Amino acid sequence: MAQGLIEVERKFTPGPDTEERLQKLGATLEHRVTFRDTYYDTSELSLMLSDHWLRQREGSGWEFKCPGVTGVSGPHNEYVEVTSESAIVTQLFELLGSGEQETAGVAAVLGRLKLQEVASFITTRSSWKLALSGAHEEESLLTVDLDSTDFGYAVGEVEAVVHEKAEVPAALEKIISVSSMLGEGDRPLYAQQNAGSASTGEGTC
């Protein structure tokens, strides 16, 4: 049975010289983009308190991030990222217990599920590609995303994409190596498996 791609990532706090360090490591700037993220929850924050995150990203649509089962040892969590609207609606009804499920898009069921906007902010992101020296040509590049928001928060992320859980430990080793070369503070590691549409994810949040 085909499995979704698994994103293995490590978040860190970027410094003023992070882009310079990336350039010295041979990283290539892919693009800079600006987008708005809007998060939805109940007035009691029922989703967030159970580590579920419903987001609408400008230009990208809906995503529902749900906690998965820990698959490898270490300071990380595993999440499933659901991007199919029908699958998101199904999970929302299961979590919030609001009677018989409707066959509708996410926006159409917000009112019935008592979901409302709880946060909205603009993010500017620079995305970099980096290959460690000695890596085989067939191995995918690492992605480094640097985000800054309109309320002053900044976060970075090193990410690798693998096809099987057996590949996660090697990916973690690469990510830790790059983080060490960037010289940034330690942050938790995450493994995320995509569900729904065929997407490799959006990086940080």
JSON list of C-alpha atoms in Angstrom, two decimals:
[
{"chain": "A", "resi": 1, "resn": "MET", "atom": "CA", "xyz": [0.00, 0.00, 0.00]},
{"chain": "A", "resi": 2, "resn": "ALA", "atom": "CA", "xyz": [1.38, 3.41, -0.94]},
{"chain": "A", "resi": 3, "resn": "GLN", "atom": "CA", "xyz": [2.28, 5.67, 1.93]},
{"chain": "A", "resi": 4, "resn": "GLY", "atom": "CA", "xyz": [2.43, 9.43, 2.12]},
{"chain": "A", "resi": 5, "resn": "LEU", "atom": "CA", "xyz": [5.65, 11.35, 2.31]},
{"chain": "A", "resi": 6, "resn": "ILE", "atom": "CA", "xyz": [7.10, 11.91, 5.77]},
{"chain": "A", "resi": 7, "resn": "GLU", "atom": "CA", "xyz": [8.51, 15.33, 6.64]},
{"chain": "A", "resi": 8, "resn": "VAL", "atom": "CA", "xyz": [11.26, 15.28, 9.26]},
{"chain": "A", "resi": 9, "resn": "GLU", "atom": "CA", "xyz": [12.00, 18.72, 10.64]},
{"chain": "A", "resi": 10, "resn": "ARG", "atom": "CA", "xyz": [13.75, 20.65, 13.37]},
{"chain": "A", "resi": 11, "resn": "LYS", "atom": "CA", "xyz": [12.75, 24.15, 14.36]},
{"chain": "A", "resi": 12, "resn": "PHE", "atom": "CA", "xyz": [15.22, 26.73, 15.64]},
{"chain": "A", "resi": 13, "resn": "THR", "atom": "CA", "xyz": [15.47, 30.42, 16.48]},
{"chain": "A", "resi": 14, "resn": "PRO", "atom": "CA", "xyz": [17.27, 32.21, 13.63]},
{"chain": "A", "resi": 15, "resn": "GLY", "atom": "CA", "xyz": [19.83, 34.92, 14.28]},
{"chain": "A", "resi": 16, "resn": "PRO", "atom": "CA", "xyz": [20.75, 38.03, 12.26]},
{"chain": "A", "resi": 17, "resn": "ASP", "atom": "CA", "xyz": [23.51, 36.12, 10.43]},
{"chain": "A", "resi": 18, "resn": "THR", "atom": "CA", "xyz": [21.60, 32.93, 9.63]},
{"chain": "A", "resi": 19, "resn": "GLU", "atom": "CA", "xyz": [21.24, 33.71, 5.92]},
{"chain": "A", "resi": 20, "resn": "GLU", "atom": "CA", "xyz": [24.95, 34.52, 5.70]},
{"chain": "A", "resi": 21, "resn": "ARG", "atom": "CA", "xyz": [25.75, 31.16, 7.33]},
{"chain": "A", "resi": 22, "resn": "LEU", "atom": "CA", "xyz": [23.48, 29.39, 4.87]},
{"chain": "A", "resi": 23, "resn": "GLN", "atom": "CA", "xyz": [25.28, 31.02, 1.95]},
{"chain": "A", "resi": 24, "resn": "LYS", "atom": "CA", "xyz": [28.64, 29.91, 3.35]},
{"chain": "A", "resi": 25, "resn": "LEU", "atom": "CA", "xyz": [27.30, 26.34, 3.55]},
{"chain": "A", "resi": 26, "resn": "GLY", "atom": "CA", "xyz": [26.40, 26.52, -0.14]},
{"chain": "A", "resi": 27, "resn": "ALA", "atom": "CA", "xyz": [22.65, 26.89, 0.27]},
{"chain": "A", "resi": 28, "resn": "THR", "atom": "CA", "xyz": [20.63, 28.37, -2.59]},
{"chain": "A", "resi": 29, "resn": "LEU", "atom": "CA", "xyz": [17.79, 30.83, -2.03]},
{"chain": "A", "resi": 30, "resn": "GLU", "atom": "CA", "xyz": [14.72, 29.40, -3.76]},
{"chain": "A", "resi": 31, "resn": "HIS", "atom": "CA", "xyz": [12.22, 32.19, -3.10]},
{"chain": "A", "resi": 32, "resn": "ARG", "atom": "CA", "xyz": [10.81, 34.74, -0.69]},
{"chain": "A", "resi": 33, "resn": "VAL", "atom": "CA", "xyz": [7.06, 34.82, -0.16]},
{"chain": "A", "resi": 34, "resn": "THR", "atom": "CA", "xyz": [4.55, 36.59, 2.06]},
{"chain": "A", "resi": 35, "resn": "PHE", "atom": "CA", "xyz": [1.28, 34.97, 3.14]},
{"chain": "A", "resi": 36, "resn": "ARG", "atom": "CA", "xyz": [-1.47, 35.20, 5.76]},
{"chain": "A", "resi": 37, "resn": "ASP", "atom": "CA", "xyz": [-2.33, 32.32, 8.08]},
{"chain": "A", "resi": 38, "resn": "THR", "atom": "CA", "xyz": [-5.66, 32.23, 9.91]},
{"chain": "A", "resi": 39, "resn": "TYR", "atom": "CA", "xyz": [-6.31, 29.70, 12.69]},
{"chain": "A", "resi": 40, "resn": "TYR", "atom": "CA", "xyz": [-9.77, 28.54, 13.78]},
{"chain": "A", "resi": 41, "resn": "ASP", "atom": "CA", "xyz": [-10.93, 26.99, 17.05]},
{"chain": "A", "resi": 42, "resn": "THR", "atom": "CA", "xyz": [-13.85, 26.99, 19.47]},
{"chain": "A", "resi": 43, "resn": "SER", "atom": "CA", "xyz": [-14.14, 29.72, 22.10]},
{"chain": "A", "resi": 44, "resn": "GLU", "atom": "CA", "xyz": [-12.77, 27.17, 24.60]},
{"chain": "A", "resi": 45, "resn": "LEU", "atom": "CA", "xyz": [-9.81, 26.39, 22.28]},
{"chain": "A", "resi": 46, "resn": "SER", "atom": "CA", "xyz": [-10.87, 22.75, 22.21]},
{"chain": "A", "resi": 47, "resn": "LEU", "atom": "CA", "xyz": [-8.68, 21.94, 19.21]},
{"chain": "A", "resi": 48, "resn": "MET", "atom": "CA", "xyz": [-5.46, 23.61, 20.31]},
{"chain": "A", "resi": 49, "resn": "LEU", "atom": "CA", "xyz": [-5.69, 22.23, 23.85]},
{"chain": "A", "resi": 50, "resn": "SER", "atom": "CA", "xyz": [-5.76, 18.73, 22.35]},
{"chain": "A", "resi": 51, "resn": "ASP", "atom": "CA", "xyz": [-2.85, 19.59, 20.00]},
{"chain": "A", "resi": 52, "resn": "HIS", "atom": "CA", "xyz": [-4.98, 19.89, 16.86]},
{"chain": "A", "resi": 53, "resn": "TRP", "atom": "CA", "xyz": [-4.49, 22.89, 14.57]},
{"chain": "A", "resi": 54, "resn": "LEU", "atom": "CA", "xyz": [-6.94, 24.08, 11.91]},
{"chain": "A", "resi": 55, "resn": "ARG", "atom": "CA", "xyz": [-5.37, 26.59, 9.54]},
{"chain": "A", "resi": 56, "resn": "GLN", "atom": "CA", "xyz": [-6.38, 28.41, 6.39]},
{"chain": "A", "resi": 57, "resn": "ARG", "atom": "CA", "xyz": [-3.37, 29.73, 4.48]},
{"chain": "A", "resi": 58, "resn": "GLU", "atom": "CA", "xyz": [-3.89, 32.46, 1.91]},
{"chain": "A", "resi": 59, "resn": "GLY", "atom": "CA", "xyz": [-3.45, 30.94, -1.53]},
{"chain": "A", "resi": 60, "resn": "SER", "atom": "CA", "xyz": [-3.04, 27.37, -0.23]},
{"chain": "A", "resi": 61, "resn": "GLY", "atom": "CA", "xyz": [-6.34, 26.43, 1.36]},
{"chain": "A", "resi": 62, "resn": "TRP", "atom": "CA", "xyz": [-7.09, 24.45, 4.51]},
{"chain": "A", "resi": 63, "resn": "GLU", "atom": "CA", "xyz": [-4.83, 22.23, 6.59]},
{"chain": "A", "resi": 64, "resn": "PHE", "atom": "CA", "xyz": [-5.60, 20.27, 9.76]},
{"chain": "A", "resi": 65, "resn": "LYS", "atom": "CA", "xyz": [-2.57, 19.14, 11.77]},
{"chain": "A", "resi": 66, "resn": "CYS", "atom": "CA", "xyz": [-3.29, 16.24, 14.14]},
{"chain": "A", "resi": 67, "resn": "PRO", "atom": "CA", "xyz": [-1.04, 14.38, 16.60]},
{"chain": "A", "resi": 68, "resn": "GLY", "atom": "CA", "xyz": [0.10, 10.99, 15.37]},
{"chain": "A", "resi": 69, "resn": "VAL", "atom": "CA", "xyz": [1.83, 8.06, 17.01]},
{"chain": "A", "resi": 70, "resn": "THR", "atom": "CA", "xyz": [5.47, 8.52, 17.95]},
{"chain": "A", "resi": 71, "resn": "GLY", "atom": "CA", "xyz": [7.50, 6.51, 15.47]},
{"chain": "A", "resi": 72, "resn": "VAL", "atom": "CA", "xyz": [11.14, 7.10, 16.42]},
{"chain": "A", "resi": 73, "resn": "SER", "atom": "CA", "xyz": [12.91, 7.82, 19.67]},
{"chain": "A", "resi": 74, "resn": "GLY", "atom": "CA", "xyz": [14.13, 11.27, 20.62]},
{"chain": "A", "resi": 75, "resn": "PRO", "atom": "CA", "xyz": [12.76, 14.72, 21.46]},
{"chain": "A", "resi": 76, "resn": "HIS", "atom": "CA", "xyz": [10.20, 14.95, 18.69]},
{"chain": "A", "resi": 77, "resn": "ASN", "atom": "CA", "xyz": [6.52, 14.44, 17.98]},
{"chain": "A", "resi": 78, "resn": "GLU", "atom": "CA", "xyz": [4.79, 12.99, 14.94]},
{"chain": "A", "resi": 79, "resn": "TYR", "atom": "CA", "xyz": [1.92, 14.82, 13.30]},
{"chain": "A", "resi": 80, "resn": "VAL", "atom": "CA", "xyz": [-0.40, 13.99, 10.43]},
{"chain": "A", "resi": 81, "resn": "GLU", "atom": "CA", "xyz": [-1.15, 16.91, 8.10]},
{"chain": "A", "resi": 82, "resn": "VAL", "atom": "CA", "xyz": [-4.58, 16.58, 6.48]},
{"chain": "A", "resi": 83, "resn": "THR", "atom": "CA", "xyz": [-5.21, 18.77, 3.43]},
{"chain": "A", "resi": 84, "resn": "SER", "atom": "CA", "xyz": [-8.28, 17.14, 1.88]},
{"chain": "A", "resi": 85, "resn": "GLU", "atom": "CA", "xyz": [-11.32, 19.22, 2.89]},
{"chain": "A", "resi": 86, "resn": "SER", "atom": "CA", "xyz": [-13.59, 16.17, 3.12]},
{"chain": "A", "resi": 87, "resn": "ALA", "atom": "CA", "xyz": [-11.10, 14.43, 5.42]},
{"chain": "A", "resi": 88, "resn": "ILE", "atom": "CA", "xyz": [-10.73, 17.57, 7.53]},
{"chain": "A", "resi": 89, "resn": "VAL", "atom": "CA", "xyz": [-14.51, 17.85, 7.95]},
{"chain": "A", "resi": 90, "resn": "THR", "atom": "CA", "xyz": [-14.73, 14.18, 8.96]},
{"chain": "A", "resi": 91, "resn": "GLN", "atom": "CA", "xyz": [-12.08, 14.61, 11.65]},
{"chain": "A", "resi": 92, "resn": "LEU", "atom": "CA", "xyz": [-13.60, 17.84, 12.95]},
{"chain": "A", "resi": 93, "resn": "PHE", "atom": "CA", "xyz": [-16.99, 16.17, 13.43]},
{"chain": "A", "resi": 94, "resn": "GLU", "atom": "CA", "xyz": [-15.34, 13.22, 15.18]},
{"chain": "A", "resi": 95, "resn": "LEU", "atom": "CA", "xyz": [-13.45, 15.53, 17.54]},
{"chain": "A", "resi": 96, "resn": "LEU", "atom": "CA", "xyz": [-16.18, 18.04, 18.30]},
{"chain": "A", "resi": 97, "resn": "GLY", "atom": "CA", "xyz": [-19.11, 15.61, 18.38]},
{"chain": "A", "resi": 98, "resn": "SER", "atom": "CA", "xyz": [-21.66, 17.80, 16.64]},
{"chain": "A", "resi": 99, "resn": "GLY", "atom": "CA", "xyz": [-24.12, 15.21, 15.40]},
{"chain": "A", "resi": 100, "resn": "GLU", "atom": "CA", "xyz": [-24.41, 13.83, 11.90]},
{"chain": "A", "resi": 101, "resn": "GLN", "atom": "CA", "xyz": [-21.63, 14.90, 9.58]},
{"chain": "A", "resi": 102, "resn": "GLU", "atom": "CA", "xyz": [-22.39, 17.22, 6.70]},
{"chain": "A", "resi": 103, "resn": "THR", "atom": "CA", "xyz": [-21.08, 16.71, 3.18]},
{"chain": "A", "resi": 104, "resn": "ALA", "atom": "CA", "xyz": [-19.59, 20.15, 2.75]},
{"chain": "A", "resi": 105, "resn": "GLY", "atom": "CA", "xyz": [-16.35, 22.08, 2.67]},
{"chain": "A", "resi": 106, "resn": "VAL", "atom": "CA", "xyz": [-14.59, 23.34, 5.78]},
{"chain": "A", "resi": 107, "resn": "ALA", "atom": "CA", "xyz": [-15.89, 26.92, 5.53]},
{"chain": "A", "resi": 108, "resn": "ALA", "atom": "CA", "xyz": [-19.49, 25.67, 5.34]},
{"chain": "A", "resi": 109, "resn": "VAL", "atom": "CA", "xyz": [-19.31, 23.77, 8.65]},
{"chain": "A", "resi": 110, "resn": "LEU", "atom": "CA", "xyz": [-17.48, 26.36, 10.78]},
{"chain": "A", "resi": 111, "resn": "GLY", "atom": "CA", "xyz": [-20.70, 27.79, 12.22]},
{"chain": "A", "resi": 112, "resn": "ARG", "atom": "CA", "xyz": [-22.26, 24.45, 13.07]},
{"chain": "A", "resi": 113, "resn": "LEU", "atom": "CA", "xyz": [-19.06, 23.33, 14.80]},
{"chain": "A", "resi": 114, "resn": "LYS", "atom": "CA", "xyz": [-18.81, 26.70, 16.61]},
{"chain": "A", "resi": 115, "resn": "LEU", "atom": "CA", "xyz": [-15.40, 27.34, 15.12]},
{"chain": "A", "resi": 116, "resn": "GLN", "atom": "CA", "xyz": [-14.22, 30.93, 14.90]},
{"chain": "A", "resi": 117, "resn": "GLU", "atom": "CA", "xyz": [-11.08, 32.83, 13.96]},
{"chain": "A", "resi": 118, "resn": "VAL", "atom": "CA", "xyz": [-8.69, 32.87, 16.92]},
{"chain": "A", "resi": 119, "resn": "ALA", "atom": "CA", "xyz": [-5.48, 34.14, 15.28]},
{"chain": "A", "resi": 120, "resn": "SER", "atom": "CA", "xyz": [-4.46, 35.71, 11.99]},
{"chain": "A", "resi": 121, "resn": "PHE", "atom": "CA", "xyz": [-1.02, 36.98, 11.02]},
{"chain": "A", "resi": 122, "resn": "ILE", "atom": "CA", "xyz": [1.24, 37.67, 8.04]},
{"chain": "A", "resi": 123, "resn": "THR", "atom": "CA", "xyz": [4.47, 35.73, 7.57]},
{"chain": "A", "resi": 124, "resn": "THR", "atom": "CA", "xyz": [7.43, 36.51, 5.32]},
{"chain": "A", "resi": 125, "resn": "ARG", "atom": "CA", "xyz": [9.37, 33.36, 4.45]},
{"chain": "A", "resi": 126, "resn": "SER", "atom": "CA", "xyz": [12.69, 32.78, 2.72]},
{"chain": "A", "resi": 127, "resn": "SER", "atom": "CA", "xyz": [13.20, 29.20, 1.52]},
{"chain": "A", "resi": 128, "resn": "TRP", "atom": "CA", "xyz": [16.65, 27.72, 0.95]},
{"chain": "A", "resi": 129, "resn": "LYS", "atom": "CA", "xyz": [17.89, 24.42, -0.50]},
{"chain": "A", "resi": 130, "resn": "LEU", "atom": "CA", "xyz": [21.02, 22.78, 0.87]},
{"chain": "A", "resi": 131, "resn": "ALA", "atom": "CA", "xyz": [22.92, 19.58, 0.08]},
{"chain": "A", "resi": 132, "resn": "LEU", "atom": "CA", "xyz": [25.48, 18.32, 2.57]},
{"chain": "A", "resi": 133, "resn": "SER", "atom": "CA", "xyz": [28.91, 17.64, 1.09]},
{"chain": "A", "resi": 134, "resn": "GLY", "atom": "CA", "xyz": [29.31, 13.97, 0.25]},
{"chain": "A", "resi": 135, "resn": "ALA", "atom": "CA", "xyz": [25.59, 13.38, -0.19]},
{"chain": "A", "resi": 136, "resn": "HIS", "atom": "CA", "xyz": [24.59, 11.10, -3.06]},
{"chain": "A", "resi": 137, "resn": "GLU", "atom": "CA", "xyz": [23.05, 12.80, -6.08]},
{"chain": "A", "resi": 138, "resn": "GLU", "atom": "CA", "xyz": [19.81, 10.85, -5.74]},
{"chain": "A", "resi": 139, "resn": "GLU", "atom": "CA", "xyz": [19.30, 12.06, -2.19]},
{"chain": "A", "resi": 140, "resn": "SER", "atom": "CA", "xyz": [16.87, 14.93, -1.86]},
{"chain": "A", "resi": 141, "resn": "LEU", "atom": "CA", "xyz": [18.06, 18.33, -0.76]},
{"chain": "A", "resi": 142, "resn": "LEU", "atom": "CA", "xyz": [17.37, 19.68, 2.69]},
{"chain": "A", "resi": 143, "resn": "THR", "atom": "CA", "xyz": [15.01, 22.63, 2.92]},
{"chain": "A", "resi": 144, "resn": "VAL", "atom": "CA", "xyz": [15.66, 25.50, 5.32]},
{"chain": "A", "resi": 145, "resn": "ASP", "atom": "CA", "xyz": [12.79, 27.95, 5.87]},
{"chain": "A", "resi": 146, "resn": "LEU", "atom": "CA", "xyz": [13.23, 31.22, 7.74]},
{"chain": "A", "resi": 147, "resn": "ASP", "atom": "CA", "xyz": [9.97, 32.87, 8.86]},
{"chain": "A", "resi": 148, "resn": "SER", "atom": "CA", "xyz": [9.28, 36.27, 10.39]},
{"chain": "A", "resi": 149, "resn": "THR", "atom": "CA", "xyz": [5.79, 37.45, 11.33]},
{"chain": "A", "resi": 150, "resn": "ASP", "atom": "CA", "xyz": [4.14, 40.84, 11.49]},
{"chain": "A", "resi": 151, "resn": "PHE", "atom": "CA", "xyz": [4.05, 40.63, 15.30]},
{"chain": "A", "resi": 152, "resn": "GLY", "atom": "CA", "xyz": [7.80, 40.15, 15.69]},
{"chain": "A", "resi": 153, "resn": "TYR", "atom": "CA", "xyz": [8.12, 36.36, 16.02]},
{"chain": "A", "resi": 154, "resn": "ALA", "atom": "CA", "xyz": [10.84, 34.57, 14.06]},
{"chain": "A", "resi": 155, "resn": "VAL", "atom": "CA", "xyz": [11.41, 30.85, 13.58]},
{"chain": "A", "resi": 156, "resn": "GLY", "atom": "CA", "xyz": [13.56, 28.68, 11.34]},
{"chain": "A", "resi": 157, "resn": "GLU", "atom": "CA", "xyz": [13.13, 25.09, 10.23]},
{"chain": "A", "resi": 158, "resn": "VAL", "atom": "CA", "xyz": [15.39, 22.47, 8.66]},
{"chain": "A", "resi": 159, "resn": "GLU", "atom": "CA", "xyz": [13.42, 19.80, 6.82]},
{"chain": "A", "resi": 160, "resn": "ALA", "atom": "CA", "xyz": [14.00, 16.56, 4.94]},
{"chain": "A", "resi": 161, "resn": "VAL", "atom": "CA", "xyz": [11.36, 14.52, 3.13]},
{"chain": "A", "resi": 162, "resn": "VAL", "atom": "CA", "xyz": [11.51, 10.70, 3.18]},
{"chain": "A", "resi": 163, "resn": "HIS", "atom": "CA", "xyz": [9.25, 7.93, 1.92]},
{"chain": "A", "resi": 164, "resn": "GLU", "atom": "CA", "xyz": [9.46, 5.40, 4.77]},
{"chain": "A", "resi": 165, "resn": "LYS", "atom": "CA", "xyz": [9.82, 5.51, 8.55]},
{"chain": "A", "resi": 166, "resn": "ALA", "atom": "CA", "xyz": [13.01, 3.47, 8.25]},
{"chain": "A", "resi": 167, "resn": "GLU", "atom": "CA", "xyz": [14.61, 6.51, 6.59]},
{"chain": "A", "resi": 168, "resn": "VAL", "atom": "CA", "xyz": [13.75, 8.88, 9.45]},
{"chain": "A", "resi": 169, "resn": "PRO", "atom": "CA", "xyz": [16.87, 8.27, 11.63]},
{"chain": "A", "resi": 170, "resn": "ALA", "atom": "CA", "xyz": [19.25, 9.12, 8.75]},
{"chain": "A", "resi": 171, "resn": "ALA", "atom": "CA", "xyz": [17.22, 12.22, 7.96]},
{"chain": "A", "resi": 172, "resn": "LEU", "atom": "CA", "xyz": [17.37, 13.31, 11.61]},
{"chain": "A", "resi": 173, "resn": "GLU", "atom": "CA", "xyz": [21.14, 12.92, 11.55]},
{"chain": "A", "resi": 174, "resn": "LYS", "atom": "CA", "xyz": [21.42, 15.23, 8.54]},
{"chain": "A", "resi": 175, "resn": "ILE", "atom": "CA", "xyz": [19.10, 17.80, 10.10]},
{"chain": "A", "resi": 176, "resn": "ILE", "atom": "CA", "xyz": [21.01, 17.85, 13.37]},
{"chain": "A", "resi": 177, "resn": "SER", "atom": "CA", "xyz": [24.27, 18.25, 11.43]},
{"chain": "A", "resi": 178, "resn": "VAL", "atom": "CA", "xyz": [22.95, 21.28, 9.53]},
{"chain": "A", "resi": 179, "resn": "SER", "atom": "CA", "xyz": [21.50, 22.80, 12.70]},
{"chain": "A", "resi": 180, "resn": "SER", "atom": "CA", "xyz": [24.88, 22.42, 14.36]},
{"chain": "A", "resi": 181, "resn": "MET", "atom": "CA", "xyz": [26.60, 24.17, 11.44]},
{"chain": "A", "resi": 182, "resn": "LEU", "atom": "CA", "xyz": [24.08, 26.99, 11.66]},
{"chain": "A", "resi": 183, "resn": "GLY", "atom": "CA", "xyz": [25.00, 27.31, 15.33]},
{"chain": "A", "resi": 184, "resn": "GLU", "atom": "CA", "xyz": [21.44, 27.86, 16.48]},
{"chain": "A", "resi": 185, "resn": "GLY", "atom": "CA", "xyz": [19.81, 26.84, 19.76]},
{"chain": "A", "resi": 186, "resn": "ASP", "atom": "CA", "xyz": [18.21, 23.43, 20.15]},
{"chain": "A", "resi": 187, "resn": "ARG", "atom": "CA", "xyz": [14.48, 23.04, 19.48]},
{"chain": "A", "resi": 188, "resn": "PRO", "atom": "CA", "xyz": [12.31, 19.89, 19.29]},
{"chain": "A", "resi": 189, "resn": "LEU", "atom": "CA", "xyz": [12.39, 17.56, 16.29]},
{"chain": "A", "resi": 190, "resn": "TYR", "atom": "CA", "xyz": [9.21, 16.63, 14.45]},
{"chain": "A", "resi": 191, "resn": "ALA", "atom": "CA", "xyz": [8.20, 13.96, 11.98]},
{"chain": "A", "resi": 192, "resn": "GLN", "atom": "CA", "xyz": [5.09, 14.74, 9.96]},
{"chain": "A", "resi": 193, "resn": "GLN", "atom": "CA", "xyz": [3.25, 12.45, 7.58]},
{"chain": "A", "resi": 194, "resn": "ASN", "atom": "CA", "xyz": [1.09, 14.03, 4.92]},
{"chain": "A", "resi": 195, "resn": "ALA", "atom": "CA", "xyz": [-2.47, 12.84, 4.41]},
{"chain": "A", "resi": 196, "resn": "GLY", "atom": "CA", "xyz": [-5.15, 13.94, 2.01]},
{"chain": "A", "resi": 197, "resn": "SER", "atom": "CA", "xyz": [-3.80, 15.65, -1.08]},
{"chain": "A", "resi": 198, "resn": "ALA", "atom": "CA", "xyz": [-0.39, 14.86, -2.55]},
{"chain": "A", "resi": 199, "resn": "SER", "atom": "CA", "xyz": [1.53, 17.66, -0.90]},
{"chain": "A", "resi": 200, "resn": "THR", "atom": "CA", "xyz": [4.92, 17.86, 0.77]},
{"chain": "A", "resi": 201, "resn": "GLY", "atom": "CA", "xyz": [3.72, 20.32, 3.35]},
{"chain": "A", "resi": 202, "resn": "GLU", "atom": "CA", "xyz": [4.25, 23.99, 4.08]},
{"chain": "A", "resi": 203, "resn": "GLY", "atom": "CA", "xyz": [7.17, 23.97, 6.45]},
{"chain": "A", "resi": 204, "resn": "THR", "atom": "CA", "xyz": [6.93, 25.78, 9.71]},
{"chain": "A", "resi": 205, "resn": "CYS", "atom": "CA", "xyz": [3.41, 26.15, 11.07]}
]
